[in-house]
Amino acid sequence: MSGPNGMLYGGDEIGALVFDPGHHSLRVGYAQEDTPKADIPAVIGVGPAPLIPDAEQKVPDGNVTQSGTKTGNELRHYIDVTELHVPRPSMEVQTYMKDGQIENWDLFEKMLDYCYTKVIRSPSEHHPALFTEAVWTSRPTREKLAELLFEKYQAPAFFLVKNAVLAAFANGKSTALVIDAGASQTSAVPVVDGYALVNAAVRSPVGGDHLVAQAKNMLNNMHIQMLPVYSIQTKEVIRERERARYTLKTLPAGLTPSWQQYMLKRQYEDFCHCVAQVSEIAYDERTAAVVPGVHHEFPGGYHQDFGPERFKLTECLFEQSLGAPHLACAAAASCDADARPALWASVVACGGVAAMGGWTERLAKELAARAPSSHRLKTHAAPSPVERRFAAWIGGSILASIGSFQQMWISSQEYDEGGKGQLERKCP
């Protein structure tokens, strides 16, 4: 499908963009590439702009988008880690996502502005945009997104695909049972011939954020203090399990609770990333004690080995009725009997939690115990954690660069003629 000036949308000379908005971060980059160009936290710092003399005000600021007038009460939006992780007085941290879909559109526009000006560094009217969406995204949200891209950003073409379908494509499947373990929830979605079966999709609120909350409780019970990394000036080298010795920085007054909680949450995420491990069978202290521990040092300098605790921590991801194995069985059971053999033969695991050590092996083991013995069970997961985490984005990158997909785009001309009705027709 060629654009207004005869250029192929997905051709080599013009790059289609793939956006994958999630609760933890937004992935954005060019189609045909194998990883996103940027992975930006899905939160934005909103705070008063520091007063700058008029002469300096003409200098465009790095990762900051400004709005308002020069009256001194203007708001600034701080996006991406380099700007967000700086302690600033009165900066509130807000997210634009709720329940797997975009809720705060003003903040989301700031994020898109940042993507086009600082990540892609090219005008939005030059690039067709493919967006991923959750299976339960409501119709008004989809229409609002199309309206935003065509009317504000003047995109030459636009397309929306369910993230479960793209995760299946990234694993080379058009029919699959996709288990996506993300930050805010875990879902199981049956995909048949490239279409997500929305009515059979199931989800539970157990995800990466739930694991982080468990890690916080565990460390509190062990009386290990998680000091904010930005508050430490110097620390001394100490022996294992010895009390930490450090000096604190003087921080600006007026740091908001929302920013402090966000920064601490990032540190608990790091802790889970480094320490948490899923055991291949249900947690058993004796078996876990045999496995060598993992050493971890906290920001204040305190350090120790973590043994069986790191396996016990992740058991919350496999709770009886909320864990991924239960969801997979419930989703498969909601499908027609003749579709089930194909779904059980290609179970695809993806998402940030699925990138954790041992998670896919445990899932495969639990499914083998639960799946009907008449069906052949095969679990697929990309070999590298990065590919599991970015599965939906990679699927979008593959799809937008396929020649036969080019006639599927909703062009701006079609949108002008048919309006939002085009969405239901072309992006089911």
XYZ file of C-alpha atoms in Angstrom, residues 14-415:
402
model
C 10.368 4.696 5.141
C 10.321 3.219 8.648
C 7.081 2.116 10.208
C 7.135 2.550 13.985
C 5.996 -0.007 16.548
C 4.690 1.172 19.940
C 4.048 -1.328 22.733
C 2.579 0.466 25.785
C 2.600 -1.558 29.028
C 2.206 -0.938 32.755
C 5.920 -1.121 33.466
C 7.293 0.591 30.367
C 6.593 1.716 26.817
C 8.640 0.026 24.085
C 9.142 1.971 20.861
C 11.285 1.466 17.769
C 11.413 0.867 14.018
C 9.784 -2.133 12.367
C 12.293 -4.681 10.929
C 14.628 -4.230 13.903
C 15.021 -7.012 16.434
C 14.756 -4.938 19.631
C 13.025 -1.644 20.482
C 15.034 1.559 20.209
C 13.858 2.658 23.670
C 12.234 1.090 26.716
C 10.801 4.026 28.693
C 9.262 3.709 32.207
C 5.469 4.130 31.962
C 5.444 6.965 34.488
C 5.969 10.694 34.115
C 7.241 13.149 36.709
C 5.078 16.286 36.873
C 6.432 19.229 38.806
C 6.831 22.994 38.796
C 9.425 24.259 36.336
C 12.530 25.788 37.914
C 12.630 29.522 37.255
C 15.032 30.274 34.409
C 16.112 33.747 33.261
C 14.550 34.764 29.918
C 17.833 34.525 28.013
C 18.133 30.828 28.798
C 14.508 29.998 28.186
C 15.081 29.696 24.452
C 17.309 26.652 24.893
C 15.286 23.475 24.284
C 15.753 21.105 27.198
C 16.970 17.507 26.846
C 14.396 14.991 28.024
C 11.887 17.540 29.280
C 8.695 18.749 27.650
C 7.381 22.079 28.842
C 3.843 23.388 28.927
C 2.273 26.581 30.196
C 3.433 30.173 30.122
C 6.307 32.091 31.687
C 4.236 33.141 34.697
C 6.228 30.874 37.016
C 3.402 28.414 37.724
C 4.056 26.291 34.642
C 4.341 22.520 34.858
C 7.165 20.475 33.507
C 7.011 16.832 32.496
C 10.058 14.713 33.236
C 10.299 11.572 31.105
C 12.746 8.635 31.030
C 15.226 7.597 33.699
C 17.818 10.345 33.266
C 15.256 13.037 34.129
C 12.929 11.023 36.334
C 15.546 9.682 38.761
C 16.764 13.141 39.854
C 15.452 14.256 43.278
C 13.328 17.364 42.600
C 11.095 19.232 45.051
C 7.315 18.858 44.459
C 7.668 16.447 41.505
C 4.773 13.974 41.551
C 5.119 10.660 39.681
C 2.009 9.708 37.704
C 1.194 6.904 35.289
C -1.055 7.076 32.220
C -1.988 3.368 32.313
C -4.829 1.685 34.195
C -5.979 -1.902 33.934
C -3.897 -2.609 30.818
C -5.111 0.378 28.818
C -4.313 4.082 28.442
C -6.318 6.228 30.853
C -4.621 9.620 31.188
C -4.448 10.902 27.609
C -2.748 14.237 28.407
C 0.195 12.408 29.973
C 0.264 9.841 27.165
C 0.526 12.690 24.616
C 3.570 14.010 26.480
C 5.081 10.520 26.222
C 4.411 10.354 22.462
C 5.891 13.850 22.008
C 9.012 12.595 23.758
C 9.138 9.445 21.600
C 8.975 11.389 18.348
C 11.332 14.224 19.301
C 13.945 12.444 21.417
C 13.840 8.733 20.492
C 12.846 8.642 16.821
C 13.994 12.226 16.120
C 11.837 12.470 13.042
C 8.447 14.083 12.311
C 5.434 11.872 13.123
C 3.847 12.528 9.705
C 6.637 10.487 8.055
C 5.998 7.229 9.908
C 3.081 4.778 9.894
C 2.425 3.679 13.493
C 1.534 0.177 14.670
C 0.271 -0.005 18.273
C -0.179 -3.075 20.441
C -3.220 -3.266 22.726
C -4.495 -5.502 25.510
C -7.224 -7.974 24.586
C -9.796 -6.225 26.808
C -9.120 -2.687 25.529
C -12.444 -0.878 25.291
C -13.766 0.531 22.021
C -13.621 4.228 23.158
C -9.923 3.800 24.068
C -9.087 2.339 20.636
C -10.981 5.128 18.852
C -9.317 7.824 20.958
C -5.867 6.413 20.071
C -6.661 6.402 16.335
C -8.011 9.946 16.572
C -4.883 11.117 18.413
C -2.484 9.618 15.845
C -4.346 10.804 12.766
C -5.488 14.218 13.969
C -2.694 15.426 16.260
C 0.313 13.509 14.937
C -0.838 13.345 11.281
C 0.401 9.737 10.939
C 0.208 8.549 7.284
C -1.162 5.161 8.447
C -2.119 3.405 11.651
C -2.849 -0.132 12.854
C -3.829 -1.786 16.143
C -3.061 -5.422 17.027
C -3.731 -7.450 20.159
C -0.460 -8.042 22.025
C -1.193 -11.785 22.447
C -1.374 -12.186 18.649
C 1.987 -10.426 18.238
C 3.619 -12.530 20.969
C 2.465 -15.638 19.075
C 3.926 -14.216 15.817
C 7.231 -13.467 17.582
C 7.412 -17.183 18.413
C 6.550 -18.197 14.848
C 2.965 -19.268 15.608
C -0.395 -18.140 14.249
C -2.314 -20.449 16.620
C -1.149 -20.489 20.245
C -2.211 -20.239 23.864
C -0.348 -17.099 24.919
C 0.515 -16.698 28.601
C 1.672 -13.151 29.242
C 3.087 -12.515 32.724
C 3.420 -8.745 32.976
C 3.878 -6.150 35.711
C 0.271 -5.606 36.772
C -1.333 -8.906 35.727
C -0.923 -12.327 34.156
C -3.203 -13.324 31.296
C -3.888 -16.376 29.148
C -5.265 -15.651 25.669
C -6.057 -18.270 23.015
C -5.012 -17.132 19.521
C -6.425 -19.045 16.554
C -5.220 -18.306 12.988
C -3.953 -14.868 14.008
C -7.135 -13.815 15.847
C -7.347 -13.494 19.632
C -10.408 -15.188 21.123
C -11.441 -12.334 23.396
C -14.298 -14.211 25.102
C -12.001 -17.046 26.191
C -9.228 -14.788 27.546
C -8.662 -14.869 31.335
C -6.422 -12.808 33.625
C -5.433 -12.435 37.261
C -3.856 -9.532 39.200
C -0.725 -11.559 40.043
C 2.281 -10.131 38.203
C 5.636 -8.428 38.698
C 4.170 -5.766 41.027
C 2.754 -8.497 43.274
C 6.204 -10.112 43.438
C 7.781 -6.751 44.355
C 5.260 -6.330 47.208
C 6.169 -9.827 48.466
C 9.899 -8.986 48.303
C 9.262 -5.843 50.350
C 7.439 -7.882 53.040
C 10.163 -10.512 53.059
C 12.956 -7.949 53.589
C 10.935 -6.168 56.289
C 10.460 -9.472 58.137
C 14.214 -10.126 57.870
C 14.794 -6.588 59.254
C 16.794 -5.583 56.191
C 16.428 -1.898 55.434
C 16.181 -0.815 51.787
C 17.739 2.644 51.727
C 17.007 4.831 48.718
C 20.096 4.796 46.514
C 19.829 8.559 45.868
C 20.159 9.328 49.612
C 23.576 7.738 50.158
C 26.695 9.891 50.028
C 29.360 7.301 50.958
C 29.416 3.766 52.390
C 32.097 1.638 53.982
C 33.118 -1.882 53.023
C 31.851 -4.245 55.727
C 31.781 -7.983 56.419
C 28.796 -10.123 55.486
C 25.687 -9.527 57.655
C 27.527 -6.760 59.530
C 25.588 -3.573 60.249
C 25.843 -1.068 57.378
C 27.969 2.055 57.855
C 27.164 4.949 55.540
C 26.713 8.727 55.417
C 23.583 10.338 54.000
C 23.333 13.142 51.449
C 21.471 16.355 52.123
C 18.448 16.100 49.863
C 16.279 18.978 48.591
C 13.218 19.608 50.782
C 9.748 18.766 49.465
C 10.397 15.381 47.783
C 6.958 13.877 47.155
C 5.910 10.463 48.575
C 4.909 9.343 45.047
C 8.458 9.906 43.747
C 10.106 8.267 46.781
C 7.827 5.222 46.488
C 8.531 4.964 42.759
C 12.306 5.033 43.349
C 12.104 2.420 46.125
C 9.908 0.218 43.940
C 12.633 0.296 41.249
C 15.135 -0.937 43.857
C 12.866 -3.789 44.963
C 12.481 -4.685 41.266
C 16.282 -4.808 40.969
C 16.438 -7.027 44.038
C 13.882 -9.451 42.521
C 15.750 -9.364 39.218
C 19.041 -10.307 40.889
C 17.862 -12.706 43.586
C 14.428 -14.223 42.856
C 14.401 -17.675 41.272
C 11.541 -20.064 40.525
C 12.006 -23.645 41.674
C 11.115 -26.400 39.210
C 8.687 -28.060 41.613
C 6.472 -26.609 44.367
C 8.647 -25.019 47.090
C 10.308 -27.460 49.428
C 12.818 -26.076 51.905
C 15.107 -29.127 51.902
C 15.430 -29.187 48.100
C 15.911 -25.402 47.941
C 18.603 -25.486 50.643
C 20.828 -27.657 48.420
C 20.999 -24.980 45.705
C 23.884 -22.506 46.190
C 22.789 -19.103 47.477
C 23.010 -15.787 45.662
C 24.945 -12.902 47.162
C 23.321 -9.469 47.150
C 24.554 -6.095 48.351
C 22.036 -3.396 49.287
C 22.550 0.321 48.526
C 23.609 1.062 52.133
C 26.445 -1.473 51.944
C 24.784 -4.315 53.906
C 25.240 -7.644 52.089
C 24.363 -11.308 52.609
C 23.625 -14.588 50.838
C 20.037 -15.491 50.003
C 19.313 -19.223 49.939
C 15.891 -20.912 50.101
C 14.157 -17.510 50.617
C 14.629 -16.628 46.959
C 12.618 -19.687 45.875
C 9.944 -19.139 48.524
C 9.504 -15.554 47.319
C 8.333 -16.566 43.835
C 5.757 -19.140 45.001
C 3.163 -16.322 44.999
C 3.272 -16.419 41.161
C 1.930 -19.981 41.153
C -0.989 -19.638 43.584
C -3.676 -22.281 43.017
C -6.395 -20.176 41.397
C -4.438 -17.096 40.267
C -1.223 -18.546 38.847
C -0.389 -18.923 35.153
C -1.032 -22.727 34.983
C -4.598 -22.303 36.264
C -5.257 -19.448 33.799
C -3.944 -21.521 30.878
C -6.306 -24.397 31.717
C -9.278 -22.033 32.161
C -8.592 -20.290 28.810
C -8.189 -23.576 26.913
C -11.372 -24.969 28.501
C -13.336 -21.929 27.246
C -12.454 -22.738 23.603
C -14.157 -25.156 21.214
C -13.066 -28.747 21.736
C -11.660 -28.982 18.187
C -9.372 -25.945 18.766
C -7.849 -27.303 21.981
C -5.290 -29.783 20.570
C -3.642 -27.012 18.498
C -3.600 -24.640 21.492
C -2.032 -27.167 23.893
C 0.557 -28.003 21.214
C 1.818 -24.423 21.229
C 1.701 -22.698 24.601
C 3.707 -19.467 24.303
C 5.139 -17.771 27.422
C 6.116 -14.089 27.348
C 6.226 -10.930 29.490
C 8.654 -9.448 32.011
C 7.951 -12.063 34.706
C 8.452 -14.907 32.203
C 12.034 -13.646 31.790
C 12.770 -14.739 35.377
C 15.016 -17.749 35.897
C 13.114 -21.026 36.143
C 9.647 -19.564 35.415
C 9.069 -21.236 32.035
C 10.385 -24.598 33.268
C 8.003 -24.497 36.232
C 5.098 -23.512 33.968
C 5.828 -26.436 31.627
C 5.972 -28.853 34.562
C 2.714 -27.636 36.116
C 0.903 -27.673 32.775
C 2.089 -31.234 32.117
C 0.353 -32.246 35.358
C -2.864 -30.386 34.506
C -3.293 -30.613 30.721
C -5.559 -33.336 29.300
C -3.470 -36.451 28.638
C -5.134 -36.903 25.222
C -3.431 -33.714 23.895
C 0.243 -33.267 23.063
C 1.622 -30.438 25.194
C 4.463 -28.202 24.014
C 5.586 -25.005 25.725
C 7.503 -22.371 23.752
C 9.444 -19.412 25.096
C 12.083 -17.296 23.390
C 15.573 -18.393 24.525
C 16.707 -14.984 25.766
C 14.940 -13.087 28.595
C 15.015 -9.893 26.500
C 13.022 -11.569 23.712
C 10.442 -12.830 26.213
C 10.065 -9.383 27.694
C 9.728 -7.658 24.335
C 7.737 -10.466 22.626
C 4.750 -8.286 21.645
C 7.035 -5.534 20.300
C 9.106 -8.026 18.274
C 5.902 -9.526 16.841
C 4.815 -6.008 15.810
C 8.198 -5.392 14.211
C 7.869 -8.630 12.180
C 4.266 -7.926 11.170
C 4.825 -4.318 10.058
C 7.733 -5.354 7.832
C 5.928 -8.185 5.970
C 5.079 -7.314 2.371
C 1.577 -8.810 2.463
C 0.692 -6.729 5.562
C 1.139 -3.440 3.712
C -2.424 -3.371 2.365
C -3.783 -3.824 5.917
C -2.790 -0.374 7.237
C -5.584 2.157 7.831
C -4.347 5.093 5.762
C -5.080 8.694 6.748
C -7.167 8.951 3.560
C -9.341 5.986 4.628
C -9.683 7.508 8.078
